[in-house]
GROMACS .gro file of C-alpha atoms in nm:
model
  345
    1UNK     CA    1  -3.976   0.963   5.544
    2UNK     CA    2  -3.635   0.901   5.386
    3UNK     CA    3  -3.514   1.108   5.091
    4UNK     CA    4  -3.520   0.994   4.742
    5UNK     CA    5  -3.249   0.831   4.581
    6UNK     CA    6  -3.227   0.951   4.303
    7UNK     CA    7  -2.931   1.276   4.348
    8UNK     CA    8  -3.103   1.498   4.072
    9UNK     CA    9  -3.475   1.465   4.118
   10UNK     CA   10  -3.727   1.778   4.027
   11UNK     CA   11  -3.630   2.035   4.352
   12UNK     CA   12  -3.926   2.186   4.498
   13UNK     CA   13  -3.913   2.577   4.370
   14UNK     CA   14  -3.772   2.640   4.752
   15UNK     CA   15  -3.491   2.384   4.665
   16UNK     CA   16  -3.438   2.525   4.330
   17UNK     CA   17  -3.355   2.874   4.460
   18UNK     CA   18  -3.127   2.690   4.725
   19UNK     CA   19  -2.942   2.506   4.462
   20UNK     CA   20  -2.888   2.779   4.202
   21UNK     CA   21  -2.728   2.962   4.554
   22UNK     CA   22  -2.533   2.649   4.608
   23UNK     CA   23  -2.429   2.627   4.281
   24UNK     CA   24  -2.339   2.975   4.246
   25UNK     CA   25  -2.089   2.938   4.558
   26UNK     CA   26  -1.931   2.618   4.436
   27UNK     CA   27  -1.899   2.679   4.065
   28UNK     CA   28  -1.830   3.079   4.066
   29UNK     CA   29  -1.704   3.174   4.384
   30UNK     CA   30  -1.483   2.850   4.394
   31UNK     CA   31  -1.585   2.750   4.755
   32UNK     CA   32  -1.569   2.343   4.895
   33UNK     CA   33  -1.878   2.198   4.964
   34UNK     CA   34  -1.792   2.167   5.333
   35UNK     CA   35  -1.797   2.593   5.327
   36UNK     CA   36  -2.109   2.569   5.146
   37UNK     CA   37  -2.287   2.341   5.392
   38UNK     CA   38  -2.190   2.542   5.686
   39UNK     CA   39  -2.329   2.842   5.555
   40UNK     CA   40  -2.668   2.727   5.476
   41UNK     CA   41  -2.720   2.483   5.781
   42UNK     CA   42  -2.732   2.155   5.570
   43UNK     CA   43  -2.508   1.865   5.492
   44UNK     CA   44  -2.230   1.829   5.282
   45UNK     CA   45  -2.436   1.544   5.126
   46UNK     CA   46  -2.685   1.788   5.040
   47UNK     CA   47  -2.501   2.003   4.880
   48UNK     CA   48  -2.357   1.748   4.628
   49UNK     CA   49  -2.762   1.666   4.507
   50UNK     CA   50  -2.842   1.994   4.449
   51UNK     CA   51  -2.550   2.001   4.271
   52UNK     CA   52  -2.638   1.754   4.077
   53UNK     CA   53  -2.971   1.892   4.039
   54UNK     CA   54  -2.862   2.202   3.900
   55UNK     CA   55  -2.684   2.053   3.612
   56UNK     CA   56  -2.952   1.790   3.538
   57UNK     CA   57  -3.203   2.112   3.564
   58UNK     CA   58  -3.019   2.334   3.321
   59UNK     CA   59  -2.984   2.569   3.673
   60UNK     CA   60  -2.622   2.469   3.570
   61UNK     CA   61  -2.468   2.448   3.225
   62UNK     CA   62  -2.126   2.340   3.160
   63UNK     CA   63  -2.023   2.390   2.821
   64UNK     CA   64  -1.681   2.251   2.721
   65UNK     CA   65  -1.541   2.507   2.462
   66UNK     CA   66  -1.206   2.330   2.393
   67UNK     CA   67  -1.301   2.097   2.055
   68UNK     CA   68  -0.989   1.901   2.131
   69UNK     CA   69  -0.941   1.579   2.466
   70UNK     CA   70  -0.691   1.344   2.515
   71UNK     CA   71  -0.792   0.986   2.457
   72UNK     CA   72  -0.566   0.780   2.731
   73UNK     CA   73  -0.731   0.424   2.587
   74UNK     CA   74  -0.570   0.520   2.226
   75UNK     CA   75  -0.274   0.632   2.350
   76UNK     CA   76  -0.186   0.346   2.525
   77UNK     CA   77  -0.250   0.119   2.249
   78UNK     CA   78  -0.010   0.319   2.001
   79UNK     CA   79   0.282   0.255   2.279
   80UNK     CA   80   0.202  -0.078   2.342
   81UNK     CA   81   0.208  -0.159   1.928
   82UNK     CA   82   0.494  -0.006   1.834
   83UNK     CA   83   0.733   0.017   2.166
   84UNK     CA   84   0.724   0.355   2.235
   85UNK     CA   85   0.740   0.513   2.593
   86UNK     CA   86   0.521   0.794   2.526
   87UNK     CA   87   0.145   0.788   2.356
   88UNK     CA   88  -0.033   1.107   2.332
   89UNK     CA   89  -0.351   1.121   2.149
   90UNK     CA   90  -0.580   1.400   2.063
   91UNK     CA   91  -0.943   1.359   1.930
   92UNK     CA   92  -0.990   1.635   1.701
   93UNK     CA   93  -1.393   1.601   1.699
   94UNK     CA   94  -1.261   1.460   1.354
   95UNK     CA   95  -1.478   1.210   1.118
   96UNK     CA   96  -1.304   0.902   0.982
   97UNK     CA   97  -1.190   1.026   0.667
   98UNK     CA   98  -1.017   1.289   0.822
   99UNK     CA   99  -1.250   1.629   0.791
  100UNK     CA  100  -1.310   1.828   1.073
  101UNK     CA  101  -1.604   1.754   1.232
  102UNK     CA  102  -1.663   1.965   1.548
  103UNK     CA  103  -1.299   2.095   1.562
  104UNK     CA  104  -1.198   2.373   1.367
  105UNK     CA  105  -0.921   2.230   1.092
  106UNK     CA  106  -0.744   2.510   1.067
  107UNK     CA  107  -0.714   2.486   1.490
  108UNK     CA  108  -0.596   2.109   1.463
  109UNK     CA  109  -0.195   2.170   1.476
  110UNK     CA  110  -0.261   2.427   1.835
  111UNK     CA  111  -0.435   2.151   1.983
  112UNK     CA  112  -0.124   1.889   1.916
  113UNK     CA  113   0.109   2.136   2.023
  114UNK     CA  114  -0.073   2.200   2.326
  115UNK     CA  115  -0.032   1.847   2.372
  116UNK     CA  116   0.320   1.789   2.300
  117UNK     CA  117   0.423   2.104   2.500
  118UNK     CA  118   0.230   1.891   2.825
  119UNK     CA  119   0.472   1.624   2.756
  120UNK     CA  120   0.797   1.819   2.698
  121UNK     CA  121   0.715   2.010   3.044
  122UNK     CA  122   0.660   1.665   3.201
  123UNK     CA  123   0.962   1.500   3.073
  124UNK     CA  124   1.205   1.773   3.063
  125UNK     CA  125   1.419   1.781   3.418
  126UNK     CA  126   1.691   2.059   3.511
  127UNK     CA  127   1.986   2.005   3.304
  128UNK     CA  128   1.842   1.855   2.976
  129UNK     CA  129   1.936   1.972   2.619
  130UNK     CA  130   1.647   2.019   2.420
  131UNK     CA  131   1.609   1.950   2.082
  132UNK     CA  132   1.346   2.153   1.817
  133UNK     CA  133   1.309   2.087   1.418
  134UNK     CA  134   1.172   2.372   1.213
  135UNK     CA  135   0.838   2.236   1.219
  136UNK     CA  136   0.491   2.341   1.254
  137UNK     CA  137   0.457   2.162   1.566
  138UNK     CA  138   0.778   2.296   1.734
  139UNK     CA  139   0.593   2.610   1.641
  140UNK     CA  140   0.312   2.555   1.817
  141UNK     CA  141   0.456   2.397   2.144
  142UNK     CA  142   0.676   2.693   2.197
  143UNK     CA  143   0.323   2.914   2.203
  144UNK     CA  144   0.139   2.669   2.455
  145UNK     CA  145   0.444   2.609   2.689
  146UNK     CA  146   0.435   2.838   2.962
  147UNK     CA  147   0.699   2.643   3.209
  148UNK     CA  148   0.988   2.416   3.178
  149UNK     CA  149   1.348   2.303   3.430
  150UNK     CA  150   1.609   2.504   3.343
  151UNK     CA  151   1.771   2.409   3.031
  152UNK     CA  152   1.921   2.440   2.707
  153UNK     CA  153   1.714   2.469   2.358
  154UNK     CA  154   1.894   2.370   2.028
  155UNK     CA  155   1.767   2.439   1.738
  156UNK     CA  156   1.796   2.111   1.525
  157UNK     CA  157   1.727   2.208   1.131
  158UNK     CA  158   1.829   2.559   0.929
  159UNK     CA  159   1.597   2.822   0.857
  160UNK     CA  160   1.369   2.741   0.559
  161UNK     CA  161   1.234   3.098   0.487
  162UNK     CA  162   1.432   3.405   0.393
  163UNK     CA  163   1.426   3.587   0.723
  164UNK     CA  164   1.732   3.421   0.890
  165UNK     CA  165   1.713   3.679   1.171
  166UNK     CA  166   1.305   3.653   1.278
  167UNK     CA  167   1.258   3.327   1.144
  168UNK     CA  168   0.906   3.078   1.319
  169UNK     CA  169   1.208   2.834   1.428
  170UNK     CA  170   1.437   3.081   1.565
  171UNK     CA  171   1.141   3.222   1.711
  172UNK     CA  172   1.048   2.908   1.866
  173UNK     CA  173   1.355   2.796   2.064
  174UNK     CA  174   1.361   3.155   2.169
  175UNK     CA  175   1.043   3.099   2.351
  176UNK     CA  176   1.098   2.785   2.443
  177UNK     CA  177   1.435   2.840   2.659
  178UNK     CA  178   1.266   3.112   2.782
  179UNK     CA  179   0.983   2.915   2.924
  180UNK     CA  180   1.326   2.769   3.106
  181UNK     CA  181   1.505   3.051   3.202
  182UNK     CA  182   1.796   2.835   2.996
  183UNK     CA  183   1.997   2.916   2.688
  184UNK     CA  184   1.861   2.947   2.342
  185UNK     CA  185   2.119   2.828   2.041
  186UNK     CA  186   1.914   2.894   1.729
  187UNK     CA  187   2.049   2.839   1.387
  188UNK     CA  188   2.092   3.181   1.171
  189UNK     CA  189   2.147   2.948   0.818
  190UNK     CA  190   1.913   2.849   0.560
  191UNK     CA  191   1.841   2.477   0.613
  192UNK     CA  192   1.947   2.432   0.215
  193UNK     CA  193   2.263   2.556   0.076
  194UNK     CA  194   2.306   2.559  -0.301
  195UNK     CA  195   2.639   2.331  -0.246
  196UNK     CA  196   2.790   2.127  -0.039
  197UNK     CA  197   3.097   2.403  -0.007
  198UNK     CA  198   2.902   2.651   0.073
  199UNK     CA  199   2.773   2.437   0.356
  200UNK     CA  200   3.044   2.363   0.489
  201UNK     CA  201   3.190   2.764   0.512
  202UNK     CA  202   2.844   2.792   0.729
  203UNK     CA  203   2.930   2.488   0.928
  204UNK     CA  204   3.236   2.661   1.060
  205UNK     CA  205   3.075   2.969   1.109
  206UNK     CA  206   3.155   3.067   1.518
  207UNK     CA  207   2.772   3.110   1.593
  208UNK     CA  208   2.666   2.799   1.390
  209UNK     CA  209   2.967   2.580   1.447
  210UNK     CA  210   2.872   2.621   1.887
  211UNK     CA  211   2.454   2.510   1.776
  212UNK     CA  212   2.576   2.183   1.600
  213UNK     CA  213   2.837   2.124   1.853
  214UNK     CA  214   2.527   2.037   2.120
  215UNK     CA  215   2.404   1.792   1.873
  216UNK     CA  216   2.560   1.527   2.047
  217UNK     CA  217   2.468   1.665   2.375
  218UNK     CA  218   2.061   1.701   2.277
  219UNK     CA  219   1.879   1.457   2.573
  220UNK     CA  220   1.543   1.534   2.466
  221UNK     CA  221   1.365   1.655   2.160
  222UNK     CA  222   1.048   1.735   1.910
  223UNK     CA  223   1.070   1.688   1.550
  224UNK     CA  224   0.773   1.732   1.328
  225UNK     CA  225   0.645   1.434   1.092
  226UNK     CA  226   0.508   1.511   0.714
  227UNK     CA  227   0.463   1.258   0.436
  228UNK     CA  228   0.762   1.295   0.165
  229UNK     CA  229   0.554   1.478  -0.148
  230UNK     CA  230   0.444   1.855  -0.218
  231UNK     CA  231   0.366   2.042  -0.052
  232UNK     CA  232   0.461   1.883   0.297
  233UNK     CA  233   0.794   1.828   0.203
  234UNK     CA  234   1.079   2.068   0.322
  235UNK     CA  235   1.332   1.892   0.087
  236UNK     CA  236   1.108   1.780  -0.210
  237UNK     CA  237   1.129   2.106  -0.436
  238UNK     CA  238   1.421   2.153  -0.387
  239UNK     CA  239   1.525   1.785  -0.599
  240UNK     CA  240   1.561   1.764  -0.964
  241UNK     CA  241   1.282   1.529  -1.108
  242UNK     CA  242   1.508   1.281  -1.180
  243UNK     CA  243   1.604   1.315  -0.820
  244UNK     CA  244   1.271   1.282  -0.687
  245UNK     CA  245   1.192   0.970  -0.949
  246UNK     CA  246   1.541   0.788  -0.767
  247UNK     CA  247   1.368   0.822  -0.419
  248UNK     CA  248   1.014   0.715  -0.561
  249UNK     CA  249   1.236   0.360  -0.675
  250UNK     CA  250   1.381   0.382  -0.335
  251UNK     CA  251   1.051   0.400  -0.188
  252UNK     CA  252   1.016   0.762  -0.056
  253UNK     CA  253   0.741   0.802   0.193
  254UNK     CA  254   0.823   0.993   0.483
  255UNK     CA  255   1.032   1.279   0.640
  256UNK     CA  256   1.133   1.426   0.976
  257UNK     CA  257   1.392   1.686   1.066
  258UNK     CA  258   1.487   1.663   0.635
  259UNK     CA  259   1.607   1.305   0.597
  260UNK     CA  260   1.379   1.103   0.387
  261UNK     CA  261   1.257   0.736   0.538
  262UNK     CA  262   1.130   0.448   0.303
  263UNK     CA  263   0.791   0.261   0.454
  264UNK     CA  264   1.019   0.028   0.620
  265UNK     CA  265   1.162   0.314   0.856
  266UNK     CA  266   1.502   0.313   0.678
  267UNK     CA  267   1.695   0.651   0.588
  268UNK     CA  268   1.765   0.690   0.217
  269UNK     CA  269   2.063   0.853   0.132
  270UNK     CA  270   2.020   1.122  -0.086
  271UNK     CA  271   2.327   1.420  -0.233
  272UNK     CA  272   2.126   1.666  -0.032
  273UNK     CA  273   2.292   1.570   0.290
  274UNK     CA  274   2.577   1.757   0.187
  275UNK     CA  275   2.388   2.036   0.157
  276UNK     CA  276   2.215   2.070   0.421
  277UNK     CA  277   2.214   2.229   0.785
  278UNK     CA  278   2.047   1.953   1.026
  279UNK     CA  279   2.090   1.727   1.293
  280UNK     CA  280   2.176   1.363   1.114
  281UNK     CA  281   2.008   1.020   1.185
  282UNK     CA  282   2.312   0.910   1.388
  283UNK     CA  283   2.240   1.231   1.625
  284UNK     CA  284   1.883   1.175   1.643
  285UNK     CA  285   1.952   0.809   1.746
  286UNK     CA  286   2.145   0.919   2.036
  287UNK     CA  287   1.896   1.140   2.176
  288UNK     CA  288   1.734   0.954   2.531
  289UNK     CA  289   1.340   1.123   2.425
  290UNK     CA  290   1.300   1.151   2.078
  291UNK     CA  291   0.907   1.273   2.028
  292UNK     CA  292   0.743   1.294   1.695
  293UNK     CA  293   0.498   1.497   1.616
  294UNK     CA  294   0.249   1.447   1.353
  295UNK     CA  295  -0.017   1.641   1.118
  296UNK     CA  296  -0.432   1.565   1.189
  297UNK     CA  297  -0.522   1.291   0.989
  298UNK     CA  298  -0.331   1.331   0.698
  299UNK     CA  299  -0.018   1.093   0.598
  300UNK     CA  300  -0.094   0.798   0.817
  301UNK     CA  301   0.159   0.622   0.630
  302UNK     CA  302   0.477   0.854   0.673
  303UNK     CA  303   0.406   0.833   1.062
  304UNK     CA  304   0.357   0.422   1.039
  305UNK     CA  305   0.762   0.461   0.869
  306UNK     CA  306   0.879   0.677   1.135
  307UNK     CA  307   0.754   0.435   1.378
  308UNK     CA  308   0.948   0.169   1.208
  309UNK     CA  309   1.215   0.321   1.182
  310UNK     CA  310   1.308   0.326   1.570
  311UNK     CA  311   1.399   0.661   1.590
  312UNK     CA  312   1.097   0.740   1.829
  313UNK     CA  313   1.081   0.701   2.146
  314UNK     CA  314   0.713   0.914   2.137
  315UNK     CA  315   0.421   1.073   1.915
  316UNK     CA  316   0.147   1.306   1.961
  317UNK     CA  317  -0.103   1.261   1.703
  318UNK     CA  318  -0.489   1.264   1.661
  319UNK     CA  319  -0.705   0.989   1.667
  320UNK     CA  320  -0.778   0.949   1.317
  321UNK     CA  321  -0.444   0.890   1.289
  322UNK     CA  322  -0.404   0.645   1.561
  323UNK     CA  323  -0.663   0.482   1.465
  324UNK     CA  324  -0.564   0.384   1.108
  325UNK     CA  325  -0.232   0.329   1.269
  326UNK     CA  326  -0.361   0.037   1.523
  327UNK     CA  327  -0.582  -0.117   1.219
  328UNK     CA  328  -0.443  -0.453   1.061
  329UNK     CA  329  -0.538  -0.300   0.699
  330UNK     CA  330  -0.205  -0.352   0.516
  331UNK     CA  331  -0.088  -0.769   0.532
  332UNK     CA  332   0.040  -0.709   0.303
  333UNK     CA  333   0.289  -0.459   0.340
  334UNK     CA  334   0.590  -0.598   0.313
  335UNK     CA  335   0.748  -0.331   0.560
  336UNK     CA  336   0.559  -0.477   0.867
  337UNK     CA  337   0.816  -0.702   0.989
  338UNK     CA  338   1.083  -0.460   0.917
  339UNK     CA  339   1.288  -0.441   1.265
  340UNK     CA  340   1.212  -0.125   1.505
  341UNK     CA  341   1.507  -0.071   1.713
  342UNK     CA  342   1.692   0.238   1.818
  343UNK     CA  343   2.030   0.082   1.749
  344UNK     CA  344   2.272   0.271   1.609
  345UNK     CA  345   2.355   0.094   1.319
   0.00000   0.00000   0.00000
């Protein structure tokens, strides 16, 4: 009499013993089902349905703890809308407005920097110069990356806290090159200087004047994406309010390695330029992988500017994100058929 087709019908208490022994060999002890079948005188046939018996039994139960996947379907959609060569989406477990649902909020930026540190170790090859901002998500990548070519890491924006010498970003392309066996050239000034002279002493500092001169050499980098308001902002407090009502007129809305973008993608000048210790538009432009990295959820519109804006040539966001990105909810926008090249001009 032939066996039934079904793969995970009710075992017979003899076969549920056998597959809780199978199951114990394939799942625990890590052994191929060809091992398994030798040992107990049956096929390797049979030792896939009573593998599939013990998980549709509850002999087996496989409990995913990670509250984080990569949607491929999403991802591809974001680099097939906007140009981009890279896509990487995470579902957060996330409802549509943003809350955590079965992820953890407070977990959200690990699980994009796990993400983002996959595609740096993918993309990175042996000789490569690569680039970090000061952000969150640099932060986090430089915890989850645990291998990477040989190469340089350049630290891309000043310090923003006091601690010049143990700072998260210093800290970060530390780790980083390390994960490389290359070089690390951090950046030991604040990312603000009270003038524009005093910047420029810093500039020509030895140590500080040899991390800007790789600028130009950067191949590949991360830079984190916020929306341009309090208390995202790395630049905002430090404006006047009659600075900060100039960029509203301009049409302020998002920011990324401290230059401010309108919704069209363009740069907006601002006196703070002077003053400041960071790689410039031109420099990011010139880079050959330029990934952005974005918050869960939050600011939907500053990462629809950056896209614009041409500087990227990648994101890793979450799919609440992506999702408000691919919708055709703005017609009106008058930035939508703003140009998206990474020209130079």
């Amino acid at each position: 009499m032939a066996e039934p087709a079904e793969a995970a019908a009710l075992p017979a208490p003899i076969d549920t013993l056998l597959a809780a022994a199978v199951a114990r060999r394939f799942y625990l002890e890590q052994r191929s089902k060809v091992e398994i079948a030798k040992e107990f005188g049956i096929s390797r046939f049979k030792v896939a349905r009573l593998l599939d018996a013990a998980v549709a039994h509850d002999i087996v139960r496989i409990d995913i703890t990670v509250p984080a996947e990569i949607d491929v379907p999403l991802g591809r959609a974001l680099t097939e809308r906007f140009g981009l060569r890279h896509g990487i989406v995470v579902d957060l477990g996330r409802d549509e407005d943003g809350t955590a649902a079965s992820a953890d909020q407070r977990h959200s930026g690990r699980w994009l920097g796990t993400a983002v540190a996959r595609l740096v170790s993918e993309i990175v090859e042996e000789g490569d110069v690569l680039g970090l901002d000061g952000s969150h998500a640099v932060d986090a990548l430089s915890e989850a990356v645990t291998r990477l070519p040989p190469c340089d890491v350049v630290q891309l924006t000043g310090v923003h806290g006091r601690d010049l010498a143990h700072d998260a970003a210093i800290a970060a392309v530390r780790r980083t090159a390390a994960a490389g066996g290359g070089r690390a050239f951090p950046l030991h000034t604040p990312f603000l200087l009270p003038d524009a002279v005093t910047a420029a002493v810093l500039r020509s500092q030895p140590a500080t004047a040899e991390t800007l001169d790789r600028f130009g050499l950067v191949t590949k980098a991360v830079v984190g994406i916020t929306a341009w308001d309090a208390p995202h902002s790395t630049v905002y407090g430090a404006l006047s309010e009659r600075e900060r009502e100039a960029l509203r007129e301009a049409g302020a809305c998002a920011e990324v390695a401290g230059h401010v973008l309108d919704a069209a993608g363009r740069v907006i000048p601002t006196e703070l330029s002077t003053r400041t210790i960071a790689v410039s538009p031109a420099e990011l432009r010139g880079v050959t992988e330029l990934i952005g990295v974005t918050a869960g959820g939050r600011g939907t519109g500053a990462v629809r500017a950056v896209l614009r804006s041409g500087l990227l040539t990648g994101v890793v966001t979450d799919a609440t994100t992506a999702r408000r990105l691919l919708r055709h909810d703005d017609p009106d926008d008058p930035a939508r058929t703003a140009p998206s090249s990474r020209s130079t001009e």
